[in-house]
CSV table of C-alpha atoms in Angstrom, one decimal:
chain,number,residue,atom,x,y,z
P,1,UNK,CA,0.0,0.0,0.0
P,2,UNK,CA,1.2,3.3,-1.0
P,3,UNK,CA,2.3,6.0,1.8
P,4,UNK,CA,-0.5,9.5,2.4
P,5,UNK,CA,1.3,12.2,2.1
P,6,UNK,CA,-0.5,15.1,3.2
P,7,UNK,CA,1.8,18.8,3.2
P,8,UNK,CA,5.3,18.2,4.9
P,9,UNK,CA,3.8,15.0,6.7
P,10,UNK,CA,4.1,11.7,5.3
P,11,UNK,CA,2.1,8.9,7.4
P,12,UNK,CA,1.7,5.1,7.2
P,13,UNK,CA,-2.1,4.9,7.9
P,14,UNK,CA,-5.0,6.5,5.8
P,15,UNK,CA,-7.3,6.3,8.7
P,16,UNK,CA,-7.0,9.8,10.9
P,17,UNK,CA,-8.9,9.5,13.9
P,18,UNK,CA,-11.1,11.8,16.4
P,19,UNK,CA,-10.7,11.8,20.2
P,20,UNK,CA,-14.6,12.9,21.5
P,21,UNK,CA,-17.2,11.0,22.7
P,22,UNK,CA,-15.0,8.2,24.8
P,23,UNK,CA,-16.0,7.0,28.0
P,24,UNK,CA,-12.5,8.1,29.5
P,25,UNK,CA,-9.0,8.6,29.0
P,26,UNK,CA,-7.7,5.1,28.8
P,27,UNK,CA,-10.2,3.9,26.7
P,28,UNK,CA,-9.4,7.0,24.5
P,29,UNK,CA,-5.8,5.4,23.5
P,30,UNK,CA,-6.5,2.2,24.1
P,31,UNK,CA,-8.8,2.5,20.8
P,32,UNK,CA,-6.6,5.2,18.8
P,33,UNK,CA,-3.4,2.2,19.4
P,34,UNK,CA,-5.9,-0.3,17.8
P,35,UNK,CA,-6.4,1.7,15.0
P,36,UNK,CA,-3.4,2.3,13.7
P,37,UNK,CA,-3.4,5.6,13.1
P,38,UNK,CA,-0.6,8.2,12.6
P,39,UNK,CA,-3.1,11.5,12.7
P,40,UNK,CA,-5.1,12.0,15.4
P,41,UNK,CA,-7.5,15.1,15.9
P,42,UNK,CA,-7.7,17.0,19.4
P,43,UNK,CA,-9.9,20.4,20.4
P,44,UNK,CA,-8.7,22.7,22.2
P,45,UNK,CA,-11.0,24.5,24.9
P,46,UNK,CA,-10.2,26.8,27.8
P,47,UNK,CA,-8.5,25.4,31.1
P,48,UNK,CA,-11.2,25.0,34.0
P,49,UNK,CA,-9.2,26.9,36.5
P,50,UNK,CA,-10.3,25.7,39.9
P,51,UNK,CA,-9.4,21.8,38.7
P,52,UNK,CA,-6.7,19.9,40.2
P,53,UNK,CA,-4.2,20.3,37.9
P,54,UNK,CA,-2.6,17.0,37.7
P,55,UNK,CA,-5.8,15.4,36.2
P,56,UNK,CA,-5.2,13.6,33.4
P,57,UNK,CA,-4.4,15.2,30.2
P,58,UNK,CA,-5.5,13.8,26.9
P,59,UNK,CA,-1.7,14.3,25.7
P,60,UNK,CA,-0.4,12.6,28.5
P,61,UNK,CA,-2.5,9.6,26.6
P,62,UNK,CA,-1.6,10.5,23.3
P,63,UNK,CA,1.9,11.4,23.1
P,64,UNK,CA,2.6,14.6,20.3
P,65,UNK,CA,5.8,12.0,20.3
P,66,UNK,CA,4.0,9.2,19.1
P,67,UNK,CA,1.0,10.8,16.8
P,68,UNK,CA,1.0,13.5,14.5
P,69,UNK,CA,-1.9,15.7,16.7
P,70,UNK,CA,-4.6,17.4,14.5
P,71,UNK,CA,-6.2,19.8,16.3
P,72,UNK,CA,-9.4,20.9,14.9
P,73,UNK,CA,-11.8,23.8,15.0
P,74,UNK,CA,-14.9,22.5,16.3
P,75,UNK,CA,-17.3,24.7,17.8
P,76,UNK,CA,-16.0,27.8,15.6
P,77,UNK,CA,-18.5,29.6,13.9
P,78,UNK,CA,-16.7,32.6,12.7
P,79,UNK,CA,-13.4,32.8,10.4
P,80,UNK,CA,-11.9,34.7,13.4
P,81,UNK,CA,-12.7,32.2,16.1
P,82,UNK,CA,-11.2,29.4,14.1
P,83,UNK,CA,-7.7,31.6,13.0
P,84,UNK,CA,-7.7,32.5,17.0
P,85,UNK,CA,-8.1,28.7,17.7
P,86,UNK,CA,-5.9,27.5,15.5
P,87,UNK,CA,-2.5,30.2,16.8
P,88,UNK,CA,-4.0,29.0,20.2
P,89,UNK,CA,-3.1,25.4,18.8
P,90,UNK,CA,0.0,25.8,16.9
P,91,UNK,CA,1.6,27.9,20.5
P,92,UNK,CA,0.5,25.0,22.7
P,93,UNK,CA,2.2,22.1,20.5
P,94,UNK,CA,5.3,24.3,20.7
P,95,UNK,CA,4.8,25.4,16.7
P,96,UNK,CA,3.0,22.3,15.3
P,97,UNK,CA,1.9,24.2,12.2
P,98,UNK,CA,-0.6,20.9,10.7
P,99,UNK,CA,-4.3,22.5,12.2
P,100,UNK,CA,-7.8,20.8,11.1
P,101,UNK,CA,-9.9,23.8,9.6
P,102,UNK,CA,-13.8,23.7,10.1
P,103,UNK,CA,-16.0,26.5,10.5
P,104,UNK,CA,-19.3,24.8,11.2
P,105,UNK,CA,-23.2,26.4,11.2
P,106,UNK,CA,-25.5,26.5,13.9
P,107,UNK,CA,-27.8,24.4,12.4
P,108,UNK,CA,-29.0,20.5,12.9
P,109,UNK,CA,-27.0,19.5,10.2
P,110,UNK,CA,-23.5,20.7,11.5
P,111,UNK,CA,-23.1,21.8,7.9
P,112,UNK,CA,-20.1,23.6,7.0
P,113,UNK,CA,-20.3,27.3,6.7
P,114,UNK,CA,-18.2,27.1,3.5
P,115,UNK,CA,-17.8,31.0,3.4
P,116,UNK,CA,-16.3,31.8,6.6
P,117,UNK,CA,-14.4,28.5,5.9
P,118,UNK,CA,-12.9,29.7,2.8
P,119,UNK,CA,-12.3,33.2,4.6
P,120,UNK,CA,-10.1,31.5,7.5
P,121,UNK,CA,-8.2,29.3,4.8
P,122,UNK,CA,-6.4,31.9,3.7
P,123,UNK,CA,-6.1,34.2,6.6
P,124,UNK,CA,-4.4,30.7,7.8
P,125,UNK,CA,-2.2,29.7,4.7
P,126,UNK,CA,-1.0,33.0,4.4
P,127,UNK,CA,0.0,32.7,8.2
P,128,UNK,CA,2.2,29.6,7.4
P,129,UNK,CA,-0.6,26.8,8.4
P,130,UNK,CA,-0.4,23.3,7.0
P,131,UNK,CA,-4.7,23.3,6.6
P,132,UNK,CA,-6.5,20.3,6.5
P,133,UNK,CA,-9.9,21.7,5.9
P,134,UNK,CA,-13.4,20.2,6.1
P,135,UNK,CA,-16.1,21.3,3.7
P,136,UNK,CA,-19.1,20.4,2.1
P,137,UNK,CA,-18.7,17.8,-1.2
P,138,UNK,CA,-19.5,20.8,-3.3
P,139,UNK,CA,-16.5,20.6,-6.1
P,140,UNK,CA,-16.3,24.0,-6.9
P,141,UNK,CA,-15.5,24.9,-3.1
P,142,UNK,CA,-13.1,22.0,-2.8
P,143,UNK,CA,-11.2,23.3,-6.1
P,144,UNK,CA,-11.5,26.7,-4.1
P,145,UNK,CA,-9.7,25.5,-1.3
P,146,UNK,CA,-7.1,23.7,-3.4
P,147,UNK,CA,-6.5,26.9,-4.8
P,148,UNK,CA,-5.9,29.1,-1.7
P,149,UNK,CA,-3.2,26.4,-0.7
P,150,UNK,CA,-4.6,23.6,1.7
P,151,UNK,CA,-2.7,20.8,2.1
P,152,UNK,CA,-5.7,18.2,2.2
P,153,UNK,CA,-9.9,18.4,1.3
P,154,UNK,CA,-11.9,16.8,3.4
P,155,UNK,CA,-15.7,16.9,2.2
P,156,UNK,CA,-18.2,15.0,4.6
P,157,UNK,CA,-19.6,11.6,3.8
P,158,UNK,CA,-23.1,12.5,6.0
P,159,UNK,CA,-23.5,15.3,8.6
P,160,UNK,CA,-21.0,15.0,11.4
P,161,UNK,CA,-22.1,11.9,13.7
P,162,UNK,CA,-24.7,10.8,11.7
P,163,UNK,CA,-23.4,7.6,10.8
P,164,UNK,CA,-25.2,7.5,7.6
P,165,UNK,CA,-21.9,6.5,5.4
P,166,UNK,CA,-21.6,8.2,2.1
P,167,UNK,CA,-24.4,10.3,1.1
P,168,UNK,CA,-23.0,11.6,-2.5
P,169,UNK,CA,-20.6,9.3,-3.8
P,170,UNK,CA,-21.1,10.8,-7.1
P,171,UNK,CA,-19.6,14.8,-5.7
P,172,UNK,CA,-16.7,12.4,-3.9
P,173,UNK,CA,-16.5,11.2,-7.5
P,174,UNK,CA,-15.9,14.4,-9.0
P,175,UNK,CA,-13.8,16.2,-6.0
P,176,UNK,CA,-11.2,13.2,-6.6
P,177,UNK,CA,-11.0,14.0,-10.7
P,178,UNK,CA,-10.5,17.7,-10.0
P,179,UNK,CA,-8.4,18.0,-7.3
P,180,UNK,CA,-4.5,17.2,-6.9
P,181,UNK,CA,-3.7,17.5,-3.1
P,182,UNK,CA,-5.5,14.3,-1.0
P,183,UNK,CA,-9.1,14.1,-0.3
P,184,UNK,CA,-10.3,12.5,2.9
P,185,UNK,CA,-13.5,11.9,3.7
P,186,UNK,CA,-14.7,13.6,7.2
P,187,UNK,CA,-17.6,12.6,8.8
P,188,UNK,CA,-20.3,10.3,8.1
P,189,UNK,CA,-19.0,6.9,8.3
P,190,UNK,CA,-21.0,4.6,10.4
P,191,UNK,CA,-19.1,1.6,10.0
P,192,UNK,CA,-16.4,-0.8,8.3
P,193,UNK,CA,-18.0,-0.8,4.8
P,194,UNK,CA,-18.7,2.5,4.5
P,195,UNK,CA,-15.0,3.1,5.2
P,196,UNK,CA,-14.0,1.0,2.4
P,197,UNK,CA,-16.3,2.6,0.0
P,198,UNK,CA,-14.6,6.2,0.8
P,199,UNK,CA,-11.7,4.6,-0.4
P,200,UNK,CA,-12.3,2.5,-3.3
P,201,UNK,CA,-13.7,5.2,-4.8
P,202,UNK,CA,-10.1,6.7,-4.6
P,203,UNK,CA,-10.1,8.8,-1.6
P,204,UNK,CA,-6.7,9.1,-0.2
P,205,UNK,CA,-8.3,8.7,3.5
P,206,UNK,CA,-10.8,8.8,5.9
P,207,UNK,CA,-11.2,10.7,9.3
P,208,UNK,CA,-13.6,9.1,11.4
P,209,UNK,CA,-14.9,9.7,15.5
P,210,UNK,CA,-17.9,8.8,16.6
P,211,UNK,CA,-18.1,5.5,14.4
P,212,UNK,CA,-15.5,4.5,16.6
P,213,UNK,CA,-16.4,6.2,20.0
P,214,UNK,CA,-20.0,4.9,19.9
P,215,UNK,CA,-19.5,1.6,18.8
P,216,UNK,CA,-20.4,-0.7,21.5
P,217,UNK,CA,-16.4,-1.9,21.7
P,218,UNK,CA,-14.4,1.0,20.5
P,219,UNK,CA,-11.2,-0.7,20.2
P,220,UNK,CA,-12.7,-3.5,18.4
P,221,UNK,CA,-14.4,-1.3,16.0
P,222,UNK,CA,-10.8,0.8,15.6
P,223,UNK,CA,-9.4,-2.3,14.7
P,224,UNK,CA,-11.9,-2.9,11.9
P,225,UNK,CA,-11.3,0.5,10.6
P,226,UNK,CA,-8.0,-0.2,10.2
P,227,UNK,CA,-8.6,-3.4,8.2
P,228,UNK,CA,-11.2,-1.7,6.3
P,229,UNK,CA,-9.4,1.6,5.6
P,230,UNK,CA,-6.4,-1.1,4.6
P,231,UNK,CA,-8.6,-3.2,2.4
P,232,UNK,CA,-10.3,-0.7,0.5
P,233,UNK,CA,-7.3,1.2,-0.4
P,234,UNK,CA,-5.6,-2.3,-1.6
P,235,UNK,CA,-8.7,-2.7,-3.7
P,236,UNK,CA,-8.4,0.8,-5.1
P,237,UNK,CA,-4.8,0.3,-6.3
P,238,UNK,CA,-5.4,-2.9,-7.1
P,239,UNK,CA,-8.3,-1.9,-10.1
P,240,UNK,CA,-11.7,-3.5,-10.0
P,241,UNK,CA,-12.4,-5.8,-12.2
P,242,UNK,CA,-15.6,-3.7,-14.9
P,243,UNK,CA,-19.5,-4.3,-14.0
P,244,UNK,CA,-20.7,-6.1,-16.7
P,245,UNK,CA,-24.7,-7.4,-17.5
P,246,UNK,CA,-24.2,-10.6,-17.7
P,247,UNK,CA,-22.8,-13.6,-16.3
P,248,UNK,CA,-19.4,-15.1,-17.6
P,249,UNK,CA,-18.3,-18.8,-16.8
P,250,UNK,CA,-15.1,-18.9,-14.4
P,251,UNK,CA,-14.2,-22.1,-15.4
P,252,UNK,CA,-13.3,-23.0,-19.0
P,253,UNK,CA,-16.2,-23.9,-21.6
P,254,UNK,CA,-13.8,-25.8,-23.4
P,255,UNK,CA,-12.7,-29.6,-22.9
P,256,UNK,CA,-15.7,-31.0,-20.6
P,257,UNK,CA,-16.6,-34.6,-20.6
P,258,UNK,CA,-19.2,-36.0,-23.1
K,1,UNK,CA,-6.9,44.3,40.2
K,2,UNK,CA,-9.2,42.6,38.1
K,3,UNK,CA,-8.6,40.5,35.2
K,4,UNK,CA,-10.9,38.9,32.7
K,5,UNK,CA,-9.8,35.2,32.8
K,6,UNK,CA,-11.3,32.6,30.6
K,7,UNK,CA,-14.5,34.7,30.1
K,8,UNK,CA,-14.9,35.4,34.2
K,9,UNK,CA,-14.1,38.5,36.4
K,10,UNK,CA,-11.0,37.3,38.6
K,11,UNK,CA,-9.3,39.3,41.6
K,12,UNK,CA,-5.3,39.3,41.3
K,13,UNK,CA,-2.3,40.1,43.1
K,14,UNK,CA,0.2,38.3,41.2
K,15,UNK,CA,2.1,40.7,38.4
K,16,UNK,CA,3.2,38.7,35.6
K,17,UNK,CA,2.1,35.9,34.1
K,18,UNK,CA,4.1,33.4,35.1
K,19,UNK,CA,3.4,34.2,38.6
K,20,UNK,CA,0.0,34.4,38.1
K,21,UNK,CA,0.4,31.0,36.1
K,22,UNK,CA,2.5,29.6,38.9
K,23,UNK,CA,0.0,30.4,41.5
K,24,UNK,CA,-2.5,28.1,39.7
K,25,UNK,CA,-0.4,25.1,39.3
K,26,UNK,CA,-0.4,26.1,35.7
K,27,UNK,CA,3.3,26.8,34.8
K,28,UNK,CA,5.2,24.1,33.1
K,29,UNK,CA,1.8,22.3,32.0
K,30,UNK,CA,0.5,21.9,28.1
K,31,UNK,CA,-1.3,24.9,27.7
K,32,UNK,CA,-1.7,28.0,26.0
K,33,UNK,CA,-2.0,31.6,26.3
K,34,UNK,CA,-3.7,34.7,25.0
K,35,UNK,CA,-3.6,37.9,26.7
K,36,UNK,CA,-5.5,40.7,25.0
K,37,UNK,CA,-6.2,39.2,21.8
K,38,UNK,CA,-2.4,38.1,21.5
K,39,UNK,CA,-0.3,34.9,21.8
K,40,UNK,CA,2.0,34.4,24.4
K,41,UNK,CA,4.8,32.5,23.8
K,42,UNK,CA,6.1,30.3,26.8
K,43,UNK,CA,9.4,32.4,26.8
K,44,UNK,CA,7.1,35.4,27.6
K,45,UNK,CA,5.3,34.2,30.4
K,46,UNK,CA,7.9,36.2,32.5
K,47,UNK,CA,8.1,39.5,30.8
K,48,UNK,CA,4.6,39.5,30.3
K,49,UNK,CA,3.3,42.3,32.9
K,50,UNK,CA,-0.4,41.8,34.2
K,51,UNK,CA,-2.7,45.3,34.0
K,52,UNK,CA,-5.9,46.0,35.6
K,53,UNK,CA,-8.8,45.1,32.7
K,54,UNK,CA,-6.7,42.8,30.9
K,55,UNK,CA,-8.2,39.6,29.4
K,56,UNK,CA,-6.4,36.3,29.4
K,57,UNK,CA,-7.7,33.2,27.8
K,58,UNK,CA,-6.1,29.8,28.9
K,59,UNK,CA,-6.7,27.0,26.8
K,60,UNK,CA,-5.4,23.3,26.9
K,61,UNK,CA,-5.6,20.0,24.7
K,62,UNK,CA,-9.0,18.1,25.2
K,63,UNK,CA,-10.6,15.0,23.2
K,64,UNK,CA,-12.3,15.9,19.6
K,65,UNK,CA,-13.3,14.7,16.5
């Protein structure tokens, strides 16, 4: 299997993976070691001043050693907010420059707010960001964001937690054809299969949370990601065989018994 | 004085932020640091003076998708 490499960063695994929605800390890396994954996404939120501060930090469980950290945007809903968030991120990895971009709406869909997205692109490009940027599977924004300079395009599969596996294959489809730098799929995979789908079609990876977190055995489930991630992308270089109408014999025609 | 910390009106005595960080147990953990809009960079935290009315926002690494 062929290495992703996404900006300055070249990693073994395709699947990048979220650290929400986990019972606790230990289960938290217990599931990220299963999956294999070089990339792993973090928030960042502010301190809670009156607790102990020798609880538990999550990078005291995953190690900025170890993983290439993400950290992400979440809960931005304004160009500013995420730029802010993201200098917040690159000072406290000690100048980490690799930040996941998404500007999100207040709405039930989680939708990306594409416009404020694009805005903070290039407010962070220009800043000497590595962007990873999550956006709708409209092409002509993903070509967009190719354009201001991002280092990876990551349109969703379903809304964010959904678990609905890929809605438009056919945009996924056509953001692949256009687009040079690697396309990941972001959100929507509910389990193994639709994992593999995302990348037979060609994408160069998937990032997935909650399909892990929620599953009733996380680290079991982040150990099928990592076969299915693995198996879809060996199918994909591999070449399907074509869809054809009809049936055709496996075994010769020729030389049977009379 | 009074400082705007993480969106909440705090009383301070301490003068710069490393002492104010210090006084929280905060100093030499993974966080980071805004004050008034800015970065702080850790080697900072001592020449960075503390004025009545500023705001600081202290962040750190938490679990996200």
């Amino acid at each position: 299997m062929t290495a992703l490499t996404v900006g300055s960063y070249v990693l073994k695994s395709r699947l990048l993976v979220g650290t929400g929605k986990y019972k606790d800390l230990d289960e938290t890396g217990r599931a990220i070691e299963a999956s294999g994954a070089d990339v792993v996404t973090m928030a960042v939120r502010r301190t809670n001043l009156g607790q102990n501060p020798n609880e538990p930090n999550l990078l005291d469980v995953i190690s900025p050693d170890q993983y290439t950290l993400l950290p992400n945007t979440a809960g931005c809903h304004t160009a500013d907010d995420a730029v802010r968030t993201c200098r917040l991120a690159r000072e406290l990895l000690d100048g980490h420059n690799l930040v996941k971009l998404e500007v999100i709406s207040k709405s039930r869909t989680l939708y990306p707010d594409v416009v404020e997205t694009l805005s903070a692109a290039r407010t962070l490009v220009e800043e000497g960001f590595e962007v990873m940027v999550y956006t709708s599977d409209d092409p002509l924004i993903a070509i967009e964001l190719e354009r201001i300079g991002c280092v990876a395009v990551m349109p969703l599969g379903a809304p964010i937690g959904s678990g609905l596996g890929l809605q438009n294959p056919y945009n996924i489809r056509e953001i692949l054809d256009q687009l040079t730098v690697p396309v990941i799929v972001d959100a929507g995979v509910g389990t193994a299969s639709d994992a593999t789908v995302a990348m037979e079609l060609g994408c160069e990876g998937v990032l997935m949370n909650t399909a892990i977190a929620e599953a009733k055995d996380p680290v079991k489930m982040a150990q099928a990601m990592r076969l299915a991630i693995e198996s879809g992308r060996l199918a994909y270089e591999a070449g399907r065989m074509p869809r054809k109408r009809y049936a055709d014999a496996s075994s010769p025609e020729t030389g049977l018994i009379e | 004085m009074y400082l705007k910390v993480n969106g909440e009106e705090e009383s301070v005595n301490e003068l710069t932020l490393a002492a104010y960080l210090e006084a929280r147990g905060l100093l030499g953990r993974r966080i980071a640091v805004e004050h008034n809009g800015e970065i702080v960079p850790k080697s900072a935290y001592e020449s960075t003076t503390l004025h009545e009315g500023d705001v600081l926002e202290i962040v750190h690494a938490i679990g996200g998708g």
